[in-house]
PDB file of C-alpha atoms and ligand atoms in Angstrom:
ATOM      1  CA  UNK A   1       0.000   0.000   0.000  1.00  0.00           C
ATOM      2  CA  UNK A   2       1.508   3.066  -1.236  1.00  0.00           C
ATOM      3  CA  UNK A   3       1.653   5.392   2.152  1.00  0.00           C
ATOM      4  CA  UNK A   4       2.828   8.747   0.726  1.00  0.00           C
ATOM      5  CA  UNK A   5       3.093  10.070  -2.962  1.00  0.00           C
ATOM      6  CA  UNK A   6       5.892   8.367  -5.089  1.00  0.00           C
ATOM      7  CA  UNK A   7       8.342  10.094  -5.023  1.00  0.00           C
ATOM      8  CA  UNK A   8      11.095  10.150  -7.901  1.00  0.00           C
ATOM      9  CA  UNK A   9      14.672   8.338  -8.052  1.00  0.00           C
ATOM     10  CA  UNK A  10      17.420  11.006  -8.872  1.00  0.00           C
ATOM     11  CA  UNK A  11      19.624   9.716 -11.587  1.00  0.00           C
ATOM     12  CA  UNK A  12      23.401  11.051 -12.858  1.00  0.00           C
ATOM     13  CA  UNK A  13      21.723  12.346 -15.783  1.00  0.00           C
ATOM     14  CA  UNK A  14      18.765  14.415 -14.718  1.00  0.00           C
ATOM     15  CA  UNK A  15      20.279  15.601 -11.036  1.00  0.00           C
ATOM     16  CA  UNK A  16      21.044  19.089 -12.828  1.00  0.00           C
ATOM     17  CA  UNK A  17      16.859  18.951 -13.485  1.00  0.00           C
ATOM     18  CA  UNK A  18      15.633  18.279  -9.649  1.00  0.00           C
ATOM     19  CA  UNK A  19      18.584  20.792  -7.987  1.00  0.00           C
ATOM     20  CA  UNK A  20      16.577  23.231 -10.229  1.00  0.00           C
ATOM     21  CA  UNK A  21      13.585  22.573  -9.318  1.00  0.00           C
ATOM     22  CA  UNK A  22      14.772  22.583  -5.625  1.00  0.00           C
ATOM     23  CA  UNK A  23      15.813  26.221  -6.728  1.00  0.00           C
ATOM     24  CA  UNK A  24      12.892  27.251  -8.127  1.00  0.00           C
ATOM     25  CA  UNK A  25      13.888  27.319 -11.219  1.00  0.00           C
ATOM     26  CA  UNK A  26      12.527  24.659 -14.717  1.00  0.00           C
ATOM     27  CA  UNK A  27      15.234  23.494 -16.497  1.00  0.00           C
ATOM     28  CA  UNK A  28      14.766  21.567 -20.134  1.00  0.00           C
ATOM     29  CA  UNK A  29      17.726  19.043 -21.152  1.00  0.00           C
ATOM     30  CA  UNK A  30      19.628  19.866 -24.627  1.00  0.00           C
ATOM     31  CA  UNK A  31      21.763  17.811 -26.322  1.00  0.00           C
ATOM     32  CA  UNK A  32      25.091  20.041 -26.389  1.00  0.00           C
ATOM     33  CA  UNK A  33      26.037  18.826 -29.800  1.00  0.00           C
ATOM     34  CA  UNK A  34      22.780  19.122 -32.130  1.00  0.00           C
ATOM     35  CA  UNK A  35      20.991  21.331 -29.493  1.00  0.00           C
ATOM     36  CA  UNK A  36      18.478  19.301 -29.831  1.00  0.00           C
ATOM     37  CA  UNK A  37      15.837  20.100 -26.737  1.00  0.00           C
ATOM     38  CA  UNK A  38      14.489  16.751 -24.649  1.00  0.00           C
ATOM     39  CA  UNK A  39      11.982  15.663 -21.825  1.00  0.00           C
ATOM     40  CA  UNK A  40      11.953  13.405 -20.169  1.00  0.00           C
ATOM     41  CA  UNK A  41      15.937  13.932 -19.393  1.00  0.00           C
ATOM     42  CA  UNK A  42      18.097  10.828 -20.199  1.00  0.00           C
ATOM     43  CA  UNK A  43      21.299   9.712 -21.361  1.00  0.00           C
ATOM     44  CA  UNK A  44      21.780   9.674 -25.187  1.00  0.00           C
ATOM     45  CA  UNK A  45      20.160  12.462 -27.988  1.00  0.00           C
ATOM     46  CA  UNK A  46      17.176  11.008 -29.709  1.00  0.00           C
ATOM     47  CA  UNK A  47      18.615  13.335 -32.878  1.00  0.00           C
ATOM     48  CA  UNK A  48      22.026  12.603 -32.882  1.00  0.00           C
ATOM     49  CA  UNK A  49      22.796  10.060 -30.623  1.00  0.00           C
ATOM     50  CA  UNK A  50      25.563  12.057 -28.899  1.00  0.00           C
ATOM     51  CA  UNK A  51      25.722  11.658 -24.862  1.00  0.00           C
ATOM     52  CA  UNK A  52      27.104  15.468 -24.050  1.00  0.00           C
ATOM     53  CA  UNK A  53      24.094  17.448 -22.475  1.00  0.00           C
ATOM     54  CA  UNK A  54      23.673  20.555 -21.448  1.00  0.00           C
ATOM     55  CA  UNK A  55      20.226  22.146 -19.325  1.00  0.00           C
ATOM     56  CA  UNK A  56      18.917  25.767 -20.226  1.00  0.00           C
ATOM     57  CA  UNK A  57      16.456  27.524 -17.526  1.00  0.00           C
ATOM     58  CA  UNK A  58      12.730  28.591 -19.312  1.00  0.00           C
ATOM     59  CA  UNK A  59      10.487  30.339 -17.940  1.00  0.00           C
ATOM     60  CA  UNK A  60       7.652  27.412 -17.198  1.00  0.00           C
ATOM     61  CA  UNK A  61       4.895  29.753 -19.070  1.00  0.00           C
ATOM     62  CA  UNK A  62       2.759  26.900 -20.229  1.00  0.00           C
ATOM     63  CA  UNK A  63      -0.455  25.981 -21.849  1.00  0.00           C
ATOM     64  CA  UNK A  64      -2.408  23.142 -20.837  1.00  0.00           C
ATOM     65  CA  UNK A  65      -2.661  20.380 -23.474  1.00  0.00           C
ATOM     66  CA  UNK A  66      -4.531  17.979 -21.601  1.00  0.00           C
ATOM     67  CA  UNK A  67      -6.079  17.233 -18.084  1.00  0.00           C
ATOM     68  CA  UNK A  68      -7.746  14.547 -16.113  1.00  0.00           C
ATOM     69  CA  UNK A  69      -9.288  14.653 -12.587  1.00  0.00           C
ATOM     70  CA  UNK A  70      -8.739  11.807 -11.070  1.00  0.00           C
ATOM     71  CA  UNK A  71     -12.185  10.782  -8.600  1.00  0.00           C
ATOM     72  CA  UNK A  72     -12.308   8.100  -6.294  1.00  0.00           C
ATOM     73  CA  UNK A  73     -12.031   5.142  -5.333  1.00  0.00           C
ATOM     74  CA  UNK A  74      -8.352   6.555  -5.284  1.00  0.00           C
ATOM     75  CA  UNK A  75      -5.432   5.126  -3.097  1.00  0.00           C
ATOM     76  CA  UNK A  76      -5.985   6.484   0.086  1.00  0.00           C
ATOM     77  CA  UNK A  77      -2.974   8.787  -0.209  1.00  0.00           C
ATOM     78  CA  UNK A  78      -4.499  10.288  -3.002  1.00  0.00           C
ATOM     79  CA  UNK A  79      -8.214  10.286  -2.310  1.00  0.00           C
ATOM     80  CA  UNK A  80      -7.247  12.486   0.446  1.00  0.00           C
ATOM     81  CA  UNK A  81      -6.103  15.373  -2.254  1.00  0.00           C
ATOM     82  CA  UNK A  82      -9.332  14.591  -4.199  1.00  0.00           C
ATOM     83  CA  UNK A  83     -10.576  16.115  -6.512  1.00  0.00           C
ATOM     84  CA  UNK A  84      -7.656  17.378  -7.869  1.00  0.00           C
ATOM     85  CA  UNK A  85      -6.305  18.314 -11.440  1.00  0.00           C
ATOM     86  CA  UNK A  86      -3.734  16.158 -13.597  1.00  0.00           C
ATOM     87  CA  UNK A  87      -2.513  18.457 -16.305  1.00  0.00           C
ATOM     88  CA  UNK A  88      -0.094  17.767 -19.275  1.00  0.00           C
ATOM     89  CA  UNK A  89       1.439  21.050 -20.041  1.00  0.00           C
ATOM     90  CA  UNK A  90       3.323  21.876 -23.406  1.00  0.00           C
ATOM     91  CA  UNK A  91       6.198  24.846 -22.654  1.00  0.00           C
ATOM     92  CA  UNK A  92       5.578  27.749 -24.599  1.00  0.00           C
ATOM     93  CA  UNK A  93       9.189  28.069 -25.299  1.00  0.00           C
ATOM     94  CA  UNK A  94       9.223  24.282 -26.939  1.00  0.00           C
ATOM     95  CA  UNK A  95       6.005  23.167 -28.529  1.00  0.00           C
ATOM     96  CA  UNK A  96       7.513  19.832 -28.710  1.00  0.00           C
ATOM     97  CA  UNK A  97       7.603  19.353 -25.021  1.00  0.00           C
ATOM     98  CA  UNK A  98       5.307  18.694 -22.758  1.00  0.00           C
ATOM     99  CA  UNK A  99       5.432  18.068 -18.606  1.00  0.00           C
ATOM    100  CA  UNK A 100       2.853  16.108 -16.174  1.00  0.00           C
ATOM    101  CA  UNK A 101       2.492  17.770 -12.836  1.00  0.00           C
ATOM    102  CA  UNK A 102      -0.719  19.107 -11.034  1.00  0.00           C
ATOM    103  CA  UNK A 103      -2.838  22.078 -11.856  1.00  0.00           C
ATOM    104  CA  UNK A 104      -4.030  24.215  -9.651  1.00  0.00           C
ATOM    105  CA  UNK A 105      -6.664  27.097  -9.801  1.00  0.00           C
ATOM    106  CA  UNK A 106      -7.691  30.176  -7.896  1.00  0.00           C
ATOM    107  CA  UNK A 107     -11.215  29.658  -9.333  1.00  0.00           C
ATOM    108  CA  UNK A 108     -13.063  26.485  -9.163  1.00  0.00           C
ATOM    109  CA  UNK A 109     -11.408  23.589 -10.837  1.00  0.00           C
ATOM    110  CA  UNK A 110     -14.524  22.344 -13.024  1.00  0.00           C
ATOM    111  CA  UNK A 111     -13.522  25.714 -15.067  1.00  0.00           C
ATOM    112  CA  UNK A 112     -10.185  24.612 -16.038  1.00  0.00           C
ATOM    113  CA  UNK A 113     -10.052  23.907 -19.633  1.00  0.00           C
ATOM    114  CA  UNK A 114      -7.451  22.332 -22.344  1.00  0.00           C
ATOM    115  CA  UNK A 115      -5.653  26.140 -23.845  1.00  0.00           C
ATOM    116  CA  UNK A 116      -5.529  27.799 -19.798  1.00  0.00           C
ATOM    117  CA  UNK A 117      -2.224  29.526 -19.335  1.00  0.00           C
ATOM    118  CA  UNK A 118      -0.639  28.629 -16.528  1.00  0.00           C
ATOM    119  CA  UNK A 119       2.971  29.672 -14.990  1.00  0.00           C
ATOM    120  CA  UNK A 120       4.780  27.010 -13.089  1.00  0.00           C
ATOM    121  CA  UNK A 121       5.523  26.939  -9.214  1.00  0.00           C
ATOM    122  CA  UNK A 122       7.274  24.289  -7.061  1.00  0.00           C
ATOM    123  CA  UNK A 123       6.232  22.171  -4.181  1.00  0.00           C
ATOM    124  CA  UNK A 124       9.118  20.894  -2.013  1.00  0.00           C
ATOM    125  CA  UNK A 125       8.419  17.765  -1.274  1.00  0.00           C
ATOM    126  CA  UNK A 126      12.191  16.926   0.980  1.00  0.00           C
ATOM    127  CA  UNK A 127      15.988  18.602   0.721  1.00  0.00           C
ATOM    128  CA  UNK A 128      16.649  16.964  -2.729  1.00  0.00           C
ATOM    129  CA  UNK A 129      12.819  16.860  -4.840  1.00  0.00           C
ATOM    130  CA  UNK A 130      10.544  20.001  -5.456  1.00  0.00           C
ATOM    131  CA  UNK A 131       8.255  18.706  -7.849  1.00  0.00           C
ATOM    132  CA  UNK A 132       6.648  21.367  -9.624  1.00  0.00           C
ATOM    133  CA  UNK A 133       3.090  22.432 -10.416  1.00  0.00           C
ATOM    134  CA  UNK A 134       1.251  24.808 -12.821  1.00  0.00           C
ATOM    135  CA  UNK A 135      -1.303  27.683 -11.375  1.00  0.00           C
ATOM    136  CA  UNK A 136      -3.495  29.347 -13.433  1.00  0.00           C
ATOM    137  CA  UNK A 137      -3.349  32.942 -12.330  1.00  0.00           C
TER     138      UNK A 137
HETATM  139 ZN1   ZN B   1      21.846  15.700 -30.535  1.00  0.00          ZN
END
């Protein structure tokens, strides 16, 4: 029984991605050879196939793509957050890349819709993971 959210493993590769994040700050993975952007982070270019990386801050101005809200029965960890909003977000710096993380609202969440724009914010979660989170203003 899962007791608290999952929370992720922090690789070699994408540690550069959650100490940003634990700053505050989105980062997006490029390949440092093609300059190729990527998410999720990992270890070889899907262009180019070269391993050297490099991570550029963006601003986290997003749109949302997509959405779900999840309703119960939930696992009890999460049916305790319920109802809540699932969003995939695409970057408005990269069209071609697009995040999962909650959404939250000042106004009711049955008004979110797929085009909001939302600006990203973090939620620490311990010392090493913020995980972050979109709000539309
Ligand atoms: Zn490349």
């Amino acid at each position: 029984m899962i007791k608290s959210i999952p929370i992720p493993g922090i690789e070699d590769f994408d540690k550069p991605y959650w100490e940003n994040c634990s700053k505050q700050k989105l980062s997006i993975q490029h390949c440092a050879d093609c300059k190729a952007p990527r998410f999720p982070p990992r270890h070889m270019c899907p262009k180019c196939q070269s391993l050297n990386h490099e991570w550029n801050i963006v601003s986290g101005d997003a749109i949302l793509w997509s959405f779900v809200v999840p309703r119960p029965p939930l696992l009890p960890v999460f049916e305790n957050q319920s109802p809540y909003v699932v969003g995939l977000v695409e970057l408005i710096e990269y069209k071609n890349i697009r995040i999962i993380g909650e959404i939250k609202s000042k106004s009711d969440i049955d008004s979110i819709k797929i085009g909001d724009t939302l600006s990203v914010r973090f939620k620490k979660i311990n010392n090493e993971i913020s995980l972050p989170y979109w709000v539309r203003e």
